[in-house]
mmCIF file with all atom_site columns, N, CA, C and O in Angstrom:
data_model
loop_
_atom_site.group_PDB
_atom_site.id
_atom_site.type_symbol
_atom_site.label_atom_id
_atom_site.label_alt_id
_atom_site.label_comp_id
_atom_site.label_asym_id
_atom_site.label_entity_id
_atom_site.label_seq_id
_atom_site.pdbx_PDB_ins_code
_atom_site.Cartn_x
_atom_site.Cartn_y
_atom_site.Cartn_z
_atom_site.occupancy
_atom_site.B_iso_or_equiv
_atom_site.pdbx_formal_charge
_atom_site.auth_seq_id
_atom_site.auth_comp_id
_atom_site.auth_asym_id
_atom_site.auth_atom_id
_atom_site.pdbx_PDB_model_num
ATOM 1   N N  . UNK A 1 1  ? -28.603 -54.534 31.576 1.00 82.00 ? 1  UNK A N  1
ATOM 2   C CA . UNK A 1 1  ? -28.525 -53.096 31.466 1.00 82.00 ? 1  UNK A CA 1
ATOM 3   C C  . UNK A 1 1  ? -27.704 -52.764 30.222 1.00 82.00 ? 1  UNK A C  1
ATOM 4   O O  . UNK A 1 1  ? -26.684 -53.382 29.919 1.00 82.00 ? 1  UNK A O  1
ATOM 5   N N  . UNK A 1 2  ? -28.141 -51.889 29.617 1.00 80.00 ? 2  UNK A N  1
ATOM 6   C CA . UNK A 1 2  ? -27.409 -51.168 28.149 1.00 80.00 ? 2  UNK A CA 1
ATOM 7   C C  . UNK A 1 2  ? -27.402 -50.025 27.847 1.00 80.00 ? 2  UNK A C  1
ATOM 8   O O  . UNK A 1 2  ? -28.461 -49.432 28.047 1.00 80.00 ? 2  UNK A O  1
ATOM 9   N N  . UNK A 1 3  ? -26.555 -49.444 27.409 1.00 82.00 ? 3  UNK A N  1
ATOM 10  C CA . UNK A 1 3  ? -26.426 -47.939 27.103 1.00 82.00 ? 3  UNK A CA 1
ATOM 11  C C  . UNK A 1 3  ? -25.445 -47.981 25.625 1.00 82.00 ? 3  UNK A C  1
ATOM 12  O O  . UNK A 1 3  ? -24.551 -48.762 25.297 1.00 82.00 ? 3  UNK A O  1
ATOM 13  N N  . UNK A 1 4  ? -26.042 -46.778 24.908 1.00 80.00 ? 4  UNK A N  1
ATOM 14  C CA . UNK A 1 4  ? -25.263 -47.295 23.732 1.00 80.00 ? 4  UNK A CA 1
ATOM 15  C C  . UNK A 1 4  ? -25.909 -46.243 22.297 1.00 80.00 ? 4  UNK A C  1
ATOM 16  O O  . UNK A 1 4  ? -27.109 -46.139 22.044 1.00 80.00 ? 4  UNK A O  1
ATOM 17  N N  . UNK A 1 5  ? -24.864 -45.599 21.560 1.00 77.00 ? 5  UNK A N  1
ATOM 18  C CA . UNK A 1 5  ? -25.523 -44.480 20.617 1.00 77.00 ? 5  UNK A CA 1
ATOM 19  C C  . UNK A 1 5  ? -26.420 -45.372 19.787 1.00 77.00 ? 5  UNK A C  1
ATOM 20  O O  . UNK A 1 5  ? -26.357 -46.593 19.928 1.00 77.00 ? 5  UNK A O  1
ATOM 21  N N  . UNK A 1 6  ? -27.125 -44.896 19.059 1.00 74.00 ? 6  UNK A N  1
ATOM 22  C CA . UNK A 1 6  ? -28.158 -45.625 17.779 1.00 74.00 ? 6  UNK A CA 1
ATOM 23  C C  . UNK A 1 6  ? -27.948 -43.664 17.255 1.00 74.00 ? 6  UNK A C  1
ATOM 24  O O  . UNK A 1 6  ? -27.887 -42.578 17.833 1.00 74.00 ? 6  UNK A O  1
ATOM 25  N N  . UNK A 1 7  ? -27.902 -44.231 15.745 1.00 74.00 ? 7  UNK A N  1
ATOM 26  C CA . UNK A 1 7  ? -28.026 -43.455 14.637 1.00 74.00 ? 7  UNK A CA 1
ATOM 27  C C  . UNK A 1 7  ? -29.188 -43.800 13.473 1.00 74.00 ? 7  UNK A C  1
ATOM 28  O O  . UNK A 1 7  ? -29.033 -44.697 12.644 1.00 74.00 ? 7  UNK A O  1
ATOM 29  N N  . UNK A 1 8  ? -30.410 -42.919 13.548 1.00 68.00 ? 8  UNK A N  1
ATOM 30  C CA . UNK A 1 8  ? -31.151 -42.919 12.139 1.00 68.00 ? 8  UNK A CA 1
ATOM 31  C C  . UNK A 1 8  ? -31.166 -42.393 11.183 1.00 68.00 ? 8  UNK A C  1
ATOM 32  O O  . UNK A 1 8  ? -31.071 -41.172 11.301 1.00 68.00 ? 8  UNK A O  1
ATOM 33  N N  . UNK A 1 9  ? -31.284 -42.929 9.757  1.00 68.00 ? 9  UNK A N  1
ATOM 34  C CA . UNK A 1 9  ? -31.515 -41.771 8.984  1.00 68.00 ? 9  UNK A CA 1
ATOM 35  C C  . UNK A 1 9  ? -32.944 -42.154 8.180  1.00 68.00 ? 9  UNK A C  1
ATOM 36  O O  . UNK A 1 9  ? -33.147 -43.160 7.502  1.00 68.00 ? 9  UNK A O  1
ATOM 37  N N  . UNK A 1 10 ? -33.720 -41.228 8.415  1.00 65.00 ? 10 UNK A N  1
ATOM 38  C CA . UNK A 1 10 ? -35.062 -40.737 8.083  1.00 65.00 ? 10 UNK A CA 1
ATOM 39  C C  . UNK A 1 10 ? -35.411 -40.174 6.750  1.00 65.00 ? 10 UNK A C  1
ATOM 40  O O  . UNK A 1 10 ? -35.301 -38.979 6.478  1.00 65.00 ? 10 UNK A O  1
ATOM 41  N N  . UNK A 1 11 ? -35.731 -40.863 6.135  1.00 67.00 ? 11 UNK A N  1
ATOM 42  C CA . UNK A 1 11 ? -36.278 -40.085 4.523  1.00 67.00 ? 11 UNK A CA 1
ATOM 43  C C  . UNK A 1 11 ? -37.962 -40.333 4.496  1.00 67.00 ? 11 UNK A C  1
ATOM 44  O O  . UNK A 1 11 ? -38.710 -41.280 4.739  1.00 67.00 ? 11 UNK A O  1
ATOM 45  N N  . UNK A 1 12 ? -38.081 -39.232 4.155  1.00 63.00 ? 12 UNK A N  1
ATOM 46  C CA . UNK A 1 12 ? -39.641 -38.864 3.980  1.00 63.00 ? 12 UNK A CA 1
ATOM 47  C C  . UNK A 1 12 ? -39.765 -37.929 2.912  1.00 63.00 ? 12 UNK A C  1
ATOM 48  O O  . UNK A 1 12 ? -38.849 -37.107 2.916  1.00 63.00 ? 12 UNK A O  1
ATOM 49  N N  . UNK A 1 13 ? -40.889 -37.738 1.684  1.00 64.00 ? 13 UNK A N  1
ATOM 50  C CA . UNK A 1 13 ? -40.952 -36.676 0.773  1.00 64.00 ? 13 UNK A CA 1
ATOM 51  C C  . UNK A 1 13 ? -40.464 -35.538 0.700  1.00 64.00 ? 13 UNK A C  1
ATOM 52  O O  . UNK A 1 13 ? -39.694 -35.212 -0.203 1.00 64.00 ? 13 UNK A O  1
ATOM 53  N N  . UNK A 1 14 ? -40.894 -34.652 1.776  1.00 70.00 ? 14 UNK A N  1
ATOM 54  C CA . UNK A 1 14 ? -40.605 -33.674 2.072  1.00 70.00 ? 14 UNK A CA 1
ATOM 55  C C  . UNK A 1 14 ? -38.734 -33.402 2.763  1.00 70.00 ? 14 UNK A C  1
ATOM 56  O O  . UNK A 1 14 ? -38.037 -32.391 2.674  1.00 70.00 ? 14 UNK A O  1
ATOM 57  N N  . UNK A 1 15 ? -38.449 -34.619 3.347  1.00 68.00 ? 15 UNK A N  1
ATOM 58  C CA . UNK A 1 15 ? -37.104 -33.885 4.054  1.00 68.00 ? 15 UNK A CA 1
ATOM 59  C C  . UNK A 1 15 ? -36.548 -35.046 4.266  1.00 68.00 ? 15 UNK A C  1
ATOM 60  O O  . UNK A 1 15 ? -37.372 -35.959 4.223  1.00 68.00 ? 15 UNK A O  1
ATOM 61  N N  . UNK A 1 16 ? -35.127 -35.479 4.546  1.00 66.00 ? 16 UNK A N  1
ATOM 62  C CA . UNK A 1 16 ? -34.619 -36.671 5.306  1.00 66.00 ? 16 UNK A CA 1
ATOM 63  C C  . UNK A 1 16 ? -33.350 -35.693 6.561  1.00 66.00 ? 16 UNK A C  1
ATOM 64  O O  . UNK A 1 16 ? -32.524 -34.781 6.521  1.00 66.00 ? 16 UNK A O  1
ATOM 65  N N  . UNK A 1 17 ? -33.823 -36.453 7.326  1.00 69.00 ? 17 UNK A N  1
ATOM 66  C CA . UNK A 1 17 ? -32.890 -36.440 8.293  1.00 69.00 ? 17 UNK A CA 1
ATOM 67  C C  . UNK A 1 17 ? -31.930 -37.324 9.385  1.00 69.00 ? 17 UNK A C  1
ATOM 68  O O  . UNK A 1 17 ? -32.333 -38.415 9.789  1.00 69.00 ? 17 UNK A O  1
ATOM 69  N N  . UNK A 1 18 ? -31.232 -37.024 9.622  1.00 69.00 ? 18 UNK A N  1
ATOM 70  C CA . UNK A 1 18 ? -29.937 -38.039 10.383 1.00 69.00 ? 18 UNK A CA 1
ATOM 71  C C  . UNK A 1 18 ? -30.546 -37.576 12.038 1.00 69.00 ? 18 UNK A C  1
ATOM 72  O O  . UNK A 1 18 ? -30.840 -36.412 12.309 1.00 69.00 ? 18 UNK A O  1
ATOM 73  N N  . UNK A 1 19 ? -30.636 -38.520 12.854 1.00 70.00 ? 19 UNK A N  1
ATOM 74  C CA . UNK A 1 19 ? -31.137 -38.835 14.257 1.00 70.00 ? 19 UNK A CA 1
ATOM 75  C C  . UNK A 1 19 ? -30.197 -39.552 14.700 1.00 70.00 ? 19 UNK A C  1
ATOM 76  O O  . UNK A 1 19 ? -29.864 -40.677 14.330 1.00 70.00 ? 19 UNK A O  1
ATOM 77  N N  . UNK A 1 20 ? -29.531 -38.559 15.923 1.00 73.00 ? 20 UNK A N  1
ATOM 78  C CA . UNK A 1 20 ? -28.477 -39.428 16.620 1.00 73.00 ? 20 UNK A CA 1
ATOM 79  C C  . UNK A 1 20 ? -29.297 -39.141 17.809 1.00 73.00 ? 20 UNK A C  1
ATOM 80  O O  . UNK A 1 20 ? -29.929 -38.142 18.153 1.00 73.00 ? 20 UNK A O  1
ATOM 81  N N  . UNK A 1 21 ? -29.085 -40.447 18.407 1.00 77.00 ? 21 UNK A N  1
ATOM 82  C CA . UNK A 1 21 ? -29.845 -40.792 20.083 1.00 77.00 ? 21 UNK A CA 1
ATOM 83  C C  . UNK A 1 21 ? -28.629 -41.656 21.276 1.00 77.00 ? 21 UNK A C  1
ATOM 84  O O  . UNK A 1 21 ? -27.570 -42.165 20.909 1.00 77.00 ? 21 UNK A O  1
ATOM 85  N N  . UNK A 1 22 ? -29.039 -41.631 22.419 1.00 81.00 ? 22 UNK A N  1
ATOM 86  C CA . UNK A 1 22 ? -28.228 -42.297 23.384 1.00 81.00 ? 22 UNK A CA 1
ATOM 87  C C  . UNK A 1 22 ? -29.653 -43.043 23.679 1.00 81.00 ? 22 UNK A C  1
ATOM 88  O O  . UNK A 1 22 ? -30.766 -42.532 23.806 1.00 81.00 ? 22 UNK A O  1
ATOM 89  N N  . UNK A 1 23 ? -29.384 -43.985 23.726 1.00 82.00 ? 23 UNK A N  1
ATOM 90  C CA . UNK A 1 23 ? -30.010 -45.377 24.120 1.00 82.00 ? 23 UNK A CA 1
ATOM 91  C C  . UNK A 1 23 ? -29.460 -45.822 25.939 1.00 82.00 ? 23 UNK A C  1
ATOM 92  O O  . UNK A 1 23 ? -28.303 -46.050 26.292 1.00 82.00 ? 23 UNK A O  1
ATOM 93  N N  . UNK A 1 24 ? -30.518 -45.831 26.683 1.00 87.00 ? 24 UNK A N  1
ATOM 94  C CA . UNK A 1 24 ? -30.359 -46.185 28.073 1.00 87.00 ? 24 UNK A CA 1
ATOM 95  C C  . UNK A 1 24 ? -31.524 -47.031 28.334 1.00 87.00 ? 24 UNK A C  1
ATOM 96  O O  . UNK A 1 24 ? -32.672 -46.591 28.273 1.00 87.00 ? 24 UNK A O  1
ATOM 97  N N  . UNK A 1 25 ? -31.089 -48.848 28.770 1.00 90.00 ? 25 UNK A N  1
ATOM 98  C CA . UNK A 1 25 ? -32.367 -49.351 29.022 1.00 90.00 ? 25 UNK A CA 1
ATOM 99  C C  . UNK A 1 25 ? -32.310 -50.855 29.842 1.00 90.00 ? 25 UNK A C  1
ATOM 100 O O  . UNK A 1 25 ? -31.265 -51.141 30.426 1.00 90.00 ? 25 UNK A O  1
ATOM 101 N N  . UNK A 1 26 ? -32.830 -51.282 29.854 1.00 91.00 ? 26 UNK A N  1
ATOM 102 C CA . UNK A 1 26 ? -32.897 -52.448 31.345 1.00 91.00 ? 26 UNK A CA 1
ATOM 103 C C  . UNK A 1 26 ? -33.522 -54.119 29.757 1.00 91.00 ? 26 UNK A C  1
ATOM 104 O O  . UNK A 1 26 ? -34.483 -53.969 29.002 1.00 91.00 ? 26 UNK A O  1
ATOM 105 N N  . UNK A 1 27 ? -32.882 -55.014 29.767 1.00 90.00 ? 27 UNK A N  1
ATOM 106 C CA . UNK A 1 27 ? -33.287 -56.142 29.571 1.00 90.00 ? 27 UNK A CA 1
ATOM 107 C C  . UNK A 1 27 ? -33.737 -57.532 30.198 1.00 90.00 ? 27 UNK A C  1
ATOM 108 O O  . UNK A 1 27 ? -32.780 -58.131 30.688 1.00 90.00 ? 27 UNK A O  1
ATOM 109 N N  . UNK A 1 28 ? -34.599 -58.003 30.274 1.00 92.00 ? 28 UNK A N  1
ATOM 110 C CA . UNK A 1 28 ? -34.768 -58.881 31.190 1.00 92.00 ? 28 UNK A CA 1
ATOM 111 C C  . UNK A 1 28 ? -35.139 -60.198 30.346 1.00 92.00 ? 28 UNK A C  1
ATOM 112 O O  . UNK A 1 28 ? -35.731 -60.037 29.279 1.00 92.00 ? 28 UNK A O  1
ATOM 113 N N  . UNK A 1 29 ? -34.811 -61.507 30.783 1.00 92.00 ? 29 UNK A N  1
ATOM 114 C CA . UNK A 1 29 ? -34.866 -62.735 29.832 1.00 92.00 ? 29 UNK A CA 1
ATOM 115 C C  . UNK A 1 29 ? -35.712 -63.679 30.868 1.00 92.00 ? 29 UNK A C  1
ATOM 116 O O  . UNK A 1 29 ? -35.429 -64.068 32.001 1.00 92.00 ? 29 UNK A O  1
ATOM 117 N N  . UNK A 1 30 ? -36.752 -63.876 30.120 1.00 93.00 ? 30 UNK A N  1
ATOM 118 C CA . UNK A 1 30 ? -38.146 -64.198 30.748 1.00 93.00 ? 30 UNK A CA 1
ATOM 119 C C  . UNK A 1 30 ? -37.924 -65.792 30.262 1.00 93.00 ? 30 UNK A C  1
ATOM 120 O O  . UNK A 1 30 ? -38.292 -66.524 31.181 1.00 93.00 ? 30 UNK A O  1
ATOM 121 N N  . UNK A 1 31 ? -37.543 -66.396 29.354 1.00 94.00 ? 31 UNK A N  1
ATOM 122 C CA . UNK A 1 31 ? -37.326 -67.843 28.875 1.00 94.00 ? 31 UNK A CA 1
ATOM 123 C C  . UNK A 1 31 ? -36.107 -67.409 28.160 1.00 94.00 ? 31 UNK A C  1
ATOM 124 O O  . UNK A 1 31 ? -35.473 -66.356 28.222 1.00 94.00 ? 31 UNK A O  1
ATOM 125 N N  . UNK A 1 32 ? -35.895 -68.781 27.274 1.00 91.00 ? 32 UNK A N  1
ATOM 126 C CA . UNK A 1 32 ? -34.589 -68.753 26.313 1.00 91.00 ? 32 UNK A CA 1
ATOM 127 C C  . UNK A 1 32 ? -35.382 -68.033 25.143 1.00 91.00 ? 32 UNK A C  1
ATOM 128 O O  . UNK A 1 32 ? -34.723 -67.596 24.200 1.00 91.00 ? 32 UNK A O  1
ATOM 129 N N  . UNK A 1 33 ? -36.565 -67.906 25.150 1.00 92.00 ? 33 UNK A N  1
ATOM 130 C CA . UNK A 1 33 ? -37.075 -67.477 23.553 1.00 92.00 ? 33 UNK A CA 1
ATOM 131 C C  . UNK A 1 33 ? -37.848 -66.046 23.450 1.00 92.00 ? 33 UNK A C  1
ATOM 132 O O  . UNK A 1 33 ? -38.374 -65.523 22.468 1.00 92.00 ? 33 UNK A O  1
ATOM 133 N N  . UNK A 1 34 ? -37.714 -65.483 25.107 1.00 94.00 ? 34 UNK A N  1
ATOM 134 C CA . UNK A 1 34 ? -38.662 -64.225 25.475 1.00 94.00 ? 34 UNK A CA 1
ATOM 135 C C  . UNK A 1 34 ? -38.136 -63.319 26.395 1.00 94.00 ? 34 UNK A C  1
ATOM 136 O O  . UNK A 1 34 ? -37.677 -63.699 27.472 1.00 94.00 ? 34 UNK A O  1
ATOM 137 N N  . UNK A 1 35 ? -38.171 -62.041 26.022 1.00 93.00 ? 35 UNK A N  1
ATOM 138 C CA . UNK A 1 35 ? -37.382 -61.144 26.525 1.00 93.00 ? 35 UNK A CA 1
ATOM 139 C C  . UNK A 1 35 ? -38.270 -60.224 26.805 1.00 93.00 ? 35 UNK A C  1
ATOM 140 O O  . UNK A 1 35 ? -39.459 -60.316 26.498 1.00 93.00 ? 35 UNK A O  1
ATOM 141 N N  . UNK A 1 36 ? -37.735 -59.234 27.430 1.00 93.00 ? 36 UNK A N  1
ATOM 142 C CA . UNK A 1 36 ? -38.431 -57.991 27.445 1.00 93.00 ? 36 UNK A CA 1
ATOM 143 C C  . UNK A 1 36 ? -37.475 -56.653 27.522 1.00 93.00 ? 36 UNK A C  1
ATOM 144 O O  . UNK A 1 36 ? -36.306 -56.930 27.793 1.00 93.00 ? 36 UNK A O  1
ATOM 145 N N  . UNK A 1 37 ? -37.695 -55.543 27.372 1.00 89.00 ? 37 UNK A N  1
ATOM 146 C CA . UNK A 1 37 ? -37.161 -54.477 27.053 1.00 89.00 ? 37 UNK A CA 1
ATOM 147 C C  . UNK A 1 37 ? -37.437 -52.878 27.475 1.00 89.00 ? 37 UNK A C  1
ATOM 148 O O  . UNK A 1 37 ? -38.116 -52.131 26.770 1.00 89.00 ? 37 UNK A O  1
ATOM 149 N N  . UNK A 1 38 ? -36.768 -52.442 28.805 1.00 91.00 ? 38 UNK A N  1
ATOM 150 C CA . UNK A 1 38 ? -37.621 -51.299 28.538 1.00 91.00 ? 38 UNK A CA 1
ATOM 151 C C  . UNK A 1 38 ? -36.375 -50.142 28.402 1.00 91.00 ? 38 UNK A C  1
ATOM 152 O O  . UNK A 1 38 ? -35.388 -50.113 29.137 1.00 91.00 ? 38 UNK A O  1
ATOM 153 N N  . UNK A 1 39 ? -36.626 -49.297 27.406 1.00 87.00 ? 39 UNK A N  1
ATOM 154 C CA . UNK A 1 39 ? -35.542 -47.988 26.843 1.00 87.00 ? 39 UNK A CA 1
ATOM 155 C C  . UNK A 1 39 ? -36.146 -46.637 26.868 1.00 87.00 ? 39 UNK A C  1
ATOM 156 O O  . UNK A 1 39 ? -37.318 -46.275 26.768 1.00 87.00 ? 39 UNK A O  1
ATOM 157 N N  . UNK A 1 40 ? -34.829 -45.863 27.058 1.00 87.00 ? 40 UNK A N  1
ATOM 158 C CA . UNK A 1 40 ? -35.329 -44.763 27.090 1.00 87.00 ? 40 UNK A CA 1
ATOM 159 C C  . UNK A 1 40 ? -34.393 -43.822 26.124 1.00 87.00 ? 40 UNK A C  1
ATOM 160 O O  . UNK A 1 40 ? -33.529 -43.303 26.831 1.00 87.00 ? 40 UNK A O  1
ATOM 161 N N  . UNK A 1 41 ? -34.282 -43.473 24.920 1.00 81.00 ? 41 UNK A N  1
ATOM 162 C CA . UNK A 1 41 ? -34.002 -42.574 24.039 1.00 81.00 ? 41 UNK A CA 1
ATOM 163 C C  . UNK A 1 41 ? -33.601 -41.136 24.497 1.00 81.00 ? 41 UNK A C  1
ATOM 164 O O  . UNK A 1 41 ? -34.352 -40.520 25.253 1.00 81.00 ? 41 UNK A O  1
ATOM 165 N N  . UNK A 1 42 ? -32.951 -40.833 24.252 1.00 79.00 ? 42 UNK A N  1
ATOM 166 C CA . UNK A 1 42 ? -32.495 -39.246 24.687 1.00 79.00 ? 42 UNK A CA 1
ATOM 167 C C  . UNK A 1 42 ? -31.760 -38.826 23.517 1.00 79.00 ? 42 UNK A C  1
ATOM 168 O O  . UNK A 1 42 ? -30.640 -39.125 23.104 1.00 79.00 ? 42 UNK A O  1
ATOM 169 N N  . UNK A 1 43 ? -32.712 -38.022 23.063 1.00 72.00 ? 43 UNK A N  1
ATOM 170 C CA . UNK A 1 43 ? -32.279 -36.902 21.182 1.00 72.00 ? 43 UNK A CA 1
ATOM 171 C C  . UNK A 1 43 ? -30.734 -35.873 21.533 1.00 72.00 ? 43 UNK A C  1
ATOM 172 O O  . UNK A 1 43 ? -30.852 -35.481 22.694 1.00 72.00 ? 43 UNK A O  1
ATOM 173 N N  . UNK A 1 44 ? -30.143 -35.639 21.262 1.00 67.00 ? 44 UNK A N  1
ATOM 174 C CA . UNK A 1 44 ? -29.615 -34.348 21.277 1.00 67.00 ? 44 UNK A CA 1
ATOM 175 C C  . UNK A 1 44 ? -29.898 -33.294 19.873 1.00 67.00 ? 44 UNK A C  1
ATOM 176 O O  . UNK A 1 44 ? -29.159 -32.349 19.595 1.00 67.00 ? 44 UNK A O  1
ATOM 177 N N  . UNK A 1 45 ? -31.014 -33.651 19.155 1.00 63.00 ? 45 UNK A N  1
ATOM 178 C CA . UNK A 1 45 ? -31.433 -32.146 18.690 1.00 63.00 ? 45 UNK A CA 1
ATOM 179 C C  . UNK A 1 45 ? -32.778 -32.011 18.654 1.00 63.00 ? 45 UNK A C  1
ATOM 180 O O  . UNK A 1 45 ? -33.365 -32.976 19.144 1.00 63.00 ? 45 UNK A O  1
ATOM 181 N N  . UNK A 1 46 ? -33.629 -30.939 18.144 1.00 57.00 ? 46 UNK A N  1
ATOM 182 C CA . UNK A 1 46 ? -34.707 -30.753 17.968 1.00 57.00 ? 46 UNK A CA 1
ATOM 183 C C  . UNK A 1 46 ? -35.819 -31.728 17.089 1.00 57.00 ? 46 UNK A C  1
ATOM 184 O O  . UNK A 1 46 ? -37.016 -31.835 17.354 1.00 57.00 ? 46 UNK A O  1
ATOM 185 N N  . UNK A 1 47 ? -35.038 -32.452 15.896 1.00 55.00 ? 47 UNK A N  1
ATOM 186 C CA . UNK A 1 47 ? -35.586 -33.275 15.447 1.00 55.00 ? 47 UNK A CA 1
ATOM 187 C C  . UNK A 1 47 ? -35.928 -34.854 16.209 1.00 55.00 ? 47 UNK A C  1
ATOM 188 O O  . UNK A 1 47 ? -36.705 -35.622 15.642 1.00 55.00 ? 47 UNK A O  1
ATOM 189 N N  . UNK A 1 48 ? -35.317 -35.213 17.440 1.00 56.00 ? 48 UNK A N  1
ATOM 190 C CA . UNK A 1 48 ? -34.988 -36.015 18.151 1.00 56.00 ? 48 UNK A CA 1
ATOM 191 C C  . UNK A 1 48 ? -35.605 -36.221 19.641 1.00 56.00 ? 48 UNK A C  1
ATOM 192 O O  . UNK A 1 48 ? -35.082 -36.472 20.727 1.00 56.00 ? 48 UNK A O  1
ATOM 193 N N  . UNK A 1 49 ? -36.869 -36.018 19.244 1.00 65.00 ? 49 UNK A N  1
ATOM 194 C CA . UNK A 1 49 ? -37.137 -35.914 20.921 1.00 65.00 ? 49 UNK A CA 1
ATOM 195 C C  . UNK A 1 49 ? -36.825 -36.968 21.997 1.00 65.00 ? 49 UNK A C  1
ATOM 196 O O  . UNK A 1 49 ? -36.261 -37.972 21.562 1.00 65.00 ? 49 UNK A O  1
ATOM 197 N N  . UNK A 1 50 ? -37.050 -36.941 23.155 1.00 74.00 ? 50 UNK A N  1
ATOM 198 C CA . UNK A 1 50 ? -36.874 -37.667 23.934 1.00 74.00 ? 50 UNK A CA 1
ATOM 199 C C  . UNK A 1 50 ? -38.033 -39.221 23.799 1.00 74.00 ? 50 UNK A C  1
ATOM 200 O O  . UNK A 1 50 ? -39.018 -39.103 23.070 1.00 74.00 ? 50 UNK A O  1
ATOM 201 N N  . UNK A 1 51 ? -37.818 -40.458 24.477 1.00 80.00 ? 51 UNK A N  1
ATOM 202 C CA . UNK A 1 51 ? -39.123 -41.319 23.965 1.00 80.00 ? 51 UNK A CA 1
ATOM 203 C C  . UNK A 1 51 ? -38.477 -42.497 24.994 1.00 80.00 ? 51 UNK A C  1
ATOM 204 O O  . UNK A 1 51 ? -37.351 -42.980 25.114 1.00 80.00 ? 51 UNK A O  1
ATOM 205 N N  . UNK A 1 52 ? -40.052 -42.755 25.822 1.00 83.00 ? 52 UNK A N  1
ATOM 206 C CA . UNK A 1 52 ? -39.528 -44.524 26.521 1.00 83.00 ? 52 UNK A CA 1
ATOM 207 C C  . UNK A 1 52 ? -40.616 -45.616 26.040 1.00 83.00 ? 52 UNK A C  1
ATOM 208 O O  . UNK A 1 52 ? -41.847 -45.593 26.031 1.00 83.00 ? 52 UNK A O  1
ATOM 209 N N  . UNK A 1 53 ? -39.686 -46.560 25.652 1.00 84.00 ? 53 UNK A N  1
ATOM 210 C CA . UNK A 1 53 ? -40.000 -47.433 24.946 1.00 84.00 ? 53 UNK A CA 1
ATOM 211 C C  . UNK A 1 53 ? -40.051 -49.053 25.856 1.00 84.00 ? 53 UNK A C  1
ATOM 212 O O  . UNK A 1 53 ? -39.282 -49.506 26.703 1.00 84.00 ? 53 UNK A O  1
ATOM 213 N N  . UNK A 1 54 ? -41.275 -49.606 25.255 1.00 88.00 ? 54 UNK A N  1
ATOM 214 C CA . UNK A 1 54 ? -41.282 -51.391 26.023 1.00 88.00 ? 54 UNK A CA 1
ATOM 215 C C  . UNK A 1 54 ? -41.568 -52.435 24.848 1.00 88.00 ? 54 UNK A C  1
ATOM 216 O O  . UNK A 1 54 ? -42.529 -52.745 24.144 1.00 88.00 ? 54 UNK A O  1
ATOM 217 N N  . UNK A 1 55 ? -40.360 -52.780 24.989 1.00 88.00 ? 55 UNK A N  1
ATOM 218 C CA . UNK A 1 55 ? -40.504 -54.210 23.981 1.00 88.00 ? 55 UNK A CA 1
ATOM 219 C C  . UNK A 1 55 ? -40.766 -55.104 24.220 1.00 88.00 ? 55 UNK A C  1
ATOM 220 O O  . UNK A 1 55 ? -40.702 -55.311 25.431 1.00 88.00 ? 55 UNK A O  1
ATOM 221 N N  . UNK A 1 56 ? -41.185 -56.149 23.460 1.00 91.00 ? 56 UNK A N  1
ATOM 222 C CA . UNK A 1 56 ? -41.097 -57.630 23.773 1.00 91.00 ? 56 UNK A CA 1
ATOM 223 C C  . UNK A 1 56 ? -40.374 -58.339 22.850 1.00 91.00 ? 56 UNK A C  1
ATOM 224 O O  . UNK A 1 56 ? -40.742 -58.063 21.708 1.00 91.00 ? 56 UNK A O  1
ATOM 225 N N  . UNK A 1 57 ? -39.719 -58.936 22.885 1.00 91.00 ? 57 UNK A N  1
ATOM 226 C CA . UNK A 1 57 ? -38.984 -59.909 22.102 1.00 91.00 ? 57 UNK A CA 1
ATOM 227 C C  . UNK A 1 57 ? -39.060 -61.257 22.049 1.00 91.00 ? 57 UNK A C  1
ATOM 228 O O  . UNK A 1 57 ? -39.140 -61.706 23.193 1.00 91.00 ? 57 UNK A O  1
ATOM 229 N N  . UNK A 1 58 ? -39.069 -62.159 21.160 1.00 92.00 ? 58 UNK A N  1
ATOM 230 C CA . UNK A 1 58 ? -39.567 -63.671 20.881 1.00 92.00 ? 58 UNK A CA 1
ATOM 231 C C  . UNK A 1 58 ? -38.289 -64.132 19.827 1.00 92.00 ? 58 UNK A C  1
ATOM 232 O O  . UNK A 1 58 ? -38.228 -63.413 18.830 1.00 92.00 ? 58 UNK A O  1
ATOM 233 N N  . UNK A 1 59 ? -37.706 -64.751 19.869 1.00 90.00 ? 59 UNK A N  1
ATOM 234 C CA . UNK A 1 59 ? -36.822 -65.540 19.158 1.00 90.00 ? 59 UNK A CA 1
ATOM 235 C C  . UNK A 1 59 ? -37.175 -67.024 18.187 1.00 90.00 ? 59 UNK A C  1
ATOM 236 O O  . UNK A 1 59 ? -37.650 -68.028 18.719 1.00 90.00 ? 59 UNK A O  1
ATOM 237 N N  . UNK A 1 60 ? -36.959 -66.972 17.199 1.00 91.00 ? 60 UNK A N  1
ATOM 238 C CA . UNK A 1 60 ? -37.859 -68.063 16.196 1.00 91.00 ? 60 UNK A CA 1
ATOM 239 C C  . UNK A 1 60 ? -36.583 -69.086 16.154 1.00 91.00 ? 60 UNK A C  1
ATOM 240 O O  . UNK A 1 60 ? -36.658 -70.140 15.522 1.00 91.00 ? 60 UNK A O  1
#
């Protein structure tokens, strides 16, 4: 289990912007080399929407 801020900053032609998020999400370790991931993002502004996310992870 993890919880934890993440900060982006976004540049694109038109505009860049700074994205602060709270990160809330569950990890699970399937082997020593495979993981999985599922998160859920929570924006506090308009540029920032909310978003749940599933990873997979592989270690080389």
């Amino acid at each position: 289990m993890f919880v934890g801020p993440r900060i982006n900053y976004v540049f694109d032609v038109y505009n860049a912007k700074l994205k602060v998020r709270t990160d809330l999400g569950l990890a699970y370790i399937i082997t020593s080399k495979l993981d999985l991931h599922i998160k859920y993002a929570i924006g506090f502004e308009e540029i920032t929407p909310n978003g749940l996310t599933l990873d997979l992870g592989y270690k080389l």
